[in-house]
Short mmCIF file of C-alpha atoms in Angstrom, two decimals:
data_model
loop_
_atom_site.label_atom_id
_atom_site.label_comp_id
_atom_site.label_asym_id
_atom_site.label_seq_id
_atom_site.Cartn_x
_atom_site.Cartn_y
_atom_site.Cartn_z
CA ASP A 297 -14.38 -1.99 4.53
CA ALA A 298 -16.18 0.97 2.97
CA LYS A 299 -15.29 1.63 -0.67
CA THR A 300 -13.73 4.66 -2.24
CA THR A 301 -14.17 6.10 -5.74
CA GLN A 302 -11.41 8.06 -7.47
CA PRO A 303 -10.96 9.29 -11.06
CA ASN A 304 -8.69 6.93 -13.06
CA SER A 305 -6.38 9.70 -14.16
CA MET A 306 -5.67 13.41 -13.84
CA GLU A 307 -3.21 15.88 -15.37
CA SER A 308 -1.79 19.00 -13.87
CA ASN A 309 0.82 21.54 -14.85
CA GLU A 310 4.07 21.72 -13.02
CA GLU A 311 4.22 24.21 -10.11
CA GLU A 312 0.47 24.49 -9.96
CA PRO A 313 -1.75 23.11 -7.13
CA VAL A 314 -3.39 19.73 -7.65
CA HIS A 315 -6.68 18.61 -6.07
CA LEU A 316 -7.24 14.85 -6.10
CA PRO A 317 -10.81 13.94 -5.19
CA CYS A 318 -12.07 10.83 -3.41
CA ASN A 319 -15.63 9.85 -2.78
CA HIS A 320 -16.55 7.59 0.15
CA SER A 321 -20.27 7.90 0.59
CA THR A 322 -20.53 4.75 2.73
CA ILE A 323 -17.93 5.83 5.22
CA SER A 324 -18.61 4.90 8.80
CA GLY A 325 -17.87 6.90 11.92
CA THR A 326 -14.84 4.71 12.73
CA ASP A 327 -13.21 4.92 9.29
CA TYR A 328 -9.98 6.91 8.96
CA ILE A 329 -9.16 8.30 5.51
CA HIS A 330 -5.65 7.42 4.39
CA TRP A 331 -3.74 8.52 1.22
CA TYR A 332 -0.76 6.64 -0.23
CA ARG A 333 1.03 7.21 -3.47
CA GLN A 334 3.07 4.85 -5.67
CA LEU A 335 5.89 6.19 -7.78
CA PRO A 336 6.78 4.21 -10.91
CA SER A 337 8.40 0.83 -10.10
CA GLN A 338 8.29 1.42 -6.39
CA GLY A 339 6.14 0.37 -3.47
CA PRO A 340 3.48 2.77 -2.14
CA GLU A 341 4.42 5.39 0.37
CA TYR A 342 2.24 7.02 3.02
CA VAL A 343 1.16 10.51 2.30
CA ILE A 344 -1.41 11.60 4.91
CA HIS A 345 -4.41 10.47 6.94
CA GLY A 346 -7.31 12.09 8.84
CA LEU A 347 -10.64 11.51 10.50
CA THR A 348 -12.71 14.69 10.54
CA SER A 349 -10.55 17.79 10.57
CA ASN A 350 -8.40 18.98 7.70
CA VAL A 351 -4.75 17.86 8.02
CA ASN A 352 -1.51 19.29 6.82
CA ASN A 353 1.98 17.84 6.57
CA ARG A 354 5.13 18.44 4.66
CA MET A 355 3.91 16.41 1.65
CA ALA A 356 0.28 17.52 1.28
CA SER A 357 -2.99 18.69 2.78
CA LEU A 358 -6.14 16.64 3.28
CA ALA A 359 -9.45 18.40 3.09
CA ILE A 360 -12.36 16.39 4.45
CA ALA A 361 -15.98 17.27 3.73
CA GLU A 362 -18.15 18.12 6.69
CA ASP A 363 -20.29 14.99 6.11
CA ARG A 364 -17.06 12.96 5.53
CA LYS A 365 -18.49 11.47 2.34
CA SER A 366 -15.67 12.88 0.30
CA SER A 367 -12.15 14.18 0.69
CA THR A 368 -9.54 15.92 -1.38
CA LEU A 369 -5.76 15.49 -1.36
CA ILE A 370 -4.11 18.78 -2.14
CA LEU A 371 -0.60 19.06 -3.47
CA HIS A 372 0.18 22.74 -3.16
CA ARG A 373 2.79 23.04 -5.84
CA ALA A 374 3.19 19.99 -8.08
CA THR A 375 6.56 18.91 -9.25
CA LEU A 376 7.55 16.25 -11.81
CA ARG A 377 8.41 14.01 -8.84
CA ASP A 378 4.77 14.01 -7.81
CA ALA A 379 3.79 12.03 -10.85
CA ALA A 380 2.44 8.82 -9.31
CA VAL A 381 -0.69 6.72 -8.66
CA TYR A 382 -2.54 8.14 -5.63
CA TYR A 383 -4.66 5.85 -3.50
CA CYS A 384 -7.47 6.93 -1.20
CA ILE A 385 -8.12 4.24 1.47
CA LEU A 386 -10.50 3.90 4.32
CA ARG A 387 -9.51 2.02 7.47
CA ASP A 388 -11.89 1.01 10.17
CA ILE A 389 -10.24 1.67 13.48
CA SER A 390 -12.81 -0.31 15.40
CA ASN A 391 -11.24 -3.41 13.78
CA PHE A 392 -8.12 -2.95 15.90
CA GLY A 393 -5.62 -5.74 15.53
CA ASN A 394 -6.68 -6.42 11.91
CA GLU A 395 -4.51 -3.72 10.41
CA LYS A 396 -5.32 -4.21 6.77
CA LEU A 397 -5.44 -1.53 4.07
CA THR A 398 -7.47 -2.22 0.92
CA PHE A 399 -5.97 -0.50 -2.11
CA GLY A 400 -8.19 0.28 -5.06
CA THR A 401 -6.88 1.30 -8.51
CA GLY A 402 -6.21 4.91 -7.50
CA THR A 403 -5.72 8.04 -9.63
CA ARG A 404 -2.77 8.23 -12.00
CA LEU A 405 -1.46 11.79 -11.77
CA THR A 406 0.53 13.10 -14.72
CA ILE A 407 2.48 16.33 -14.29
CA ILE A 408 2.98 18.40 -17.45
CA PRO A 409 6.26 20.33 -17.51
CA SER B 1440 15.51 3.58 12.01
CA GLN B 1441 13.42 0.85 10.42
CA THR B 1442 14.25 -0.72 7.11
CA ILE B 1443 12.60 -3.37 5.05
CA HIS B 1444 14.46 -5.65 2.64
CA GLN B 1445 13.19 -7.82 -0.19
CA TRP B 1446 15.02 -10.14 -2.49
CA PRO B 1447 15.50 -10.82 -5.21
CA ALA B 1448 14.70 -7.58 -7.04
CA THR B 1449 13.82 -9.38 -10.25
CA LEU B 1450 13.14 -13.01 -11.02
CA VAL B 1451 12.32 -14.98 -14.16
CA GLN B 1452 10.95 -18.44 -13.54
CA PRO B 1453 9.47 -21.20 -15.77
CA VAL B 1454 5.91 -22.31 -15.30
CA GLY B 1455 5.76 -25.14 -12.77
CA SER B 1456 8.87 -24.15 -10.89
CA PRO B 1457 8.87 -23.36 -7.18
CA LEU B 1458 9.10 -19.88 -5.69
CA SER B 1459 10.48 -18.42 -2.56
CA LEU B 1460 10.58 -14.62 -1.89
CA GLU B 1461 11.96 -13.35 1.37
CA CYS B 1462 11.22 -10.15 3.28
CA THR B 1463 12.99 -8.98 6.42
CA VAL B 1464 12.43 -5.97 8.59
CA GLU B 1465 14.97 -4.27 10.79
CA GLY B 1466 14.62 -1.79 13.59
CA THR B 1467 11.26 -2.81 14.95
CA SER B 1468 9.73 -5.66 16.87
CA ASN B 1469 6.48 -7.54 16.46
CA PRO B 1470 5.43 -5.77 13.27
CA ASN B 1471 2.41 -6.66 11.20
CA LEU B 1472 3.68 -8.04 7.95
CA TYR B 1473 1.97 -8.06 4.57
CA TRP B 1474 2.44 -9.58 1.06
CA TYR B 1475 0.80 -7.71 -1.86
CA ARG B 1476 0.83 -8.46 -5.57
CA GLN B 1477 0.38 -5.93 -8.37
CA ALA B 1478 -0.25 -7.30 -11.83
CA ALA B 1479 0.77 -5.09 -14.75
CA GLY B 1480 -1.40 -1.97 -14.87
CA ARG B 1481 -3.50 -3.05 -11.94
CA GLY B 1482 -3.92 -2.07 -8.29
CA LEU B 1483 -2.41 -3.76 -5.28
CA GLN B 1484 -3.96 -7.02 -4.08
CA LEU B 1485 -3.40 -8.12 -0.53
CA LEU B 1486 -2.34 -11.74 -0.51
CA PHE B 1487 -1.33 -12.49 3.11
CA TYR B 1488 -0.88 -10.67 6.38
CA SER B 1489 0.56 -11.76 9.69
CA VAL B 1490 0.21 -10.27 13.15
CA GLY B 1491 2.79 -12.59 14.77
CA ILE B 1492 5.12 -15.55 14.33
CA GLY B 1493 3.29 -18.48 12.76
CA GLN B 1494 0.03 -16.43 12.39
CA ILE B 1495 -0.85 -16.10 8.75
CA SER B 1496 -4.13 -14.96 7.19
CA SER B 1497 -4.81 -15.52 3.58
CA GLU B 1498 -6.88 -13.00 1.62
CA VAL B 1499 -7.10 -14.68 -1.72
CA PRO B 1500 -7.20 -18.46 -2.42
CA GLN B 1501 -4.42 -19.35 -4.85
CA ASN B 1502 -1.35 -21.55 -5.20
CA LEU B 1503 0.75 -19.30 -3.02
CA SER B 1504 1.51 -19.66 0.65
CA ALA B 1505 3.23 -17.55 3.27
CA SER B 1506 5.19 -18.26 6.42
CA ARG B 1507 6.59 -16.26 9.25
CA PRO B 1508 9.37 -18.31 10.88
CA GLN B 1509 10.77 -15.39 12.84
CA ASP B 1510 9.35 -12.12 14.13
CA ARG B 1511 10.80 -9.97 11.37
CA GLN B 1512 10.93 -12.46 8.49
CA PHE B 1513 8.08 -13.11 6.06
CA ILE B 1514 8.36 -15.61 3.24
CA LEU B 1515 6.17 -16.05 0.17
CA SER B 1516 6.26 -19.44 -1.55
CA SER B 1517 4.78 -21.52 -4.25
CA LYS B 1518 5.33 -25.17 -5.13
CA LYS B 1519 4.36 -24.66 -8.81
CA LEU B 1520 4.19 -21.27 -10.45
CA LEU B 1521 1.46 -20.37 -12.97
CA LEU B 1522 1.65 -17.80 -15.68
CA SER B 1523 -0.85 -15.74 -13.78
CA ASP B 1524 1.58 -15.46 -10.84
CA SER B 1525 3.62 -12.89 -12.79
CA GLY B 1526 3.58 -9.52 -11.19
CA PHE B 1527 5.22 -7.05 -8.77
CA TYR B 1528 5.34 -8.50 -5.28
CA LEU B 1529 5.57 -6.11 -2.41
CA CYS B 1530 6.25 -6.78 1.28
CA ALA B 1531 5.14 -4.29 3.83
CA TRP B 1532 5.25 -3.87 7.57
CA GLY B 1533 2.97 -1.85 9.84
CA ARG B 1534 2.96 -0.91 13.50
CA LEU B 1535 0.20 -0.66 16.06
CA ALA B 1536 1.18 2.89 17.03
CA GLY B 1537 -2.26 3.74 18.37
CA ALA B 1538 -5.66 2.99 16.94
CA SER B 1539 -5.65 5.84 14.47
CA TYR B 1540 -2.23 5.41 12.94
CA ASN B 1541 -1.53 2.58 10.57
CA GLU B 1542 1.17 3.70 8.28
CA GLN B 1543 2.47 0.78 6.24
CA PHE B 1544 6.05 0.84 4.98
CA PHE B 1545 6.73 -1.00 1.70
CA GLY B 1546 9.82 -2.75 0.50
CA PRO B 1547 11.43 -2.27 -2.87
CA GLY B 1548 9.50 -5.12 -4.42
CA THR B 1549 10.27 -8.18 -6.49
CA ARG B 1550 9.28 -8.20 -10.15
CA LEU B 1551 8.44 -11.83 -11.05
CA THR B 1552 8.01 -12.98 -14.61
CA VAL B 1553 6.72 -16.50 -15.18
CA LEU B 1554 7.40 -17.83 -18.68
#
């Protein structure tokens, strides 16, 4: 699976937007971009995923670069409950049936009240 | 709705003792099942995954093993625990809801301390 690169940590003020970057320069045409987050002492939870177009859901937005070599997870208005480790993951859909996700070390997001 | 259960929530075991962690899923059939481990301050490491009963793939060679005796039951075992086995063990399930969608749902985890 192609690798992703994320900053180890980021800080943001409460009630402000947060942009979490992810680089995936070796992404292939069949790789989907997934984001998960892990709250303290809990298992990860799905946030969003996309292929080429920007995506929005109730939790966040995903902005994907035109060349797909990077993406940004956008939390529109951060709350203290958004403090978590955020993982950017690529999944190759051509490997159908081998449904693995490879988690890196992610970005630890701290929200400042 | 689907739910995933793991037990126990916490466990303290001496070095050399056996281990059995159980994970069960409700509300879905033929899920993919996964065991992950997270050492303190580290990322998630995929240990095993299963696409069906009796079908186990190991990602990392170690003294752990996994079994899937029933469709929605996944067990992680060890005959003799090592200090390095300490960590947060997470079970997850995923569904083949189309080629593009592979959301994995994680259980509450078991925090294992080996002394």
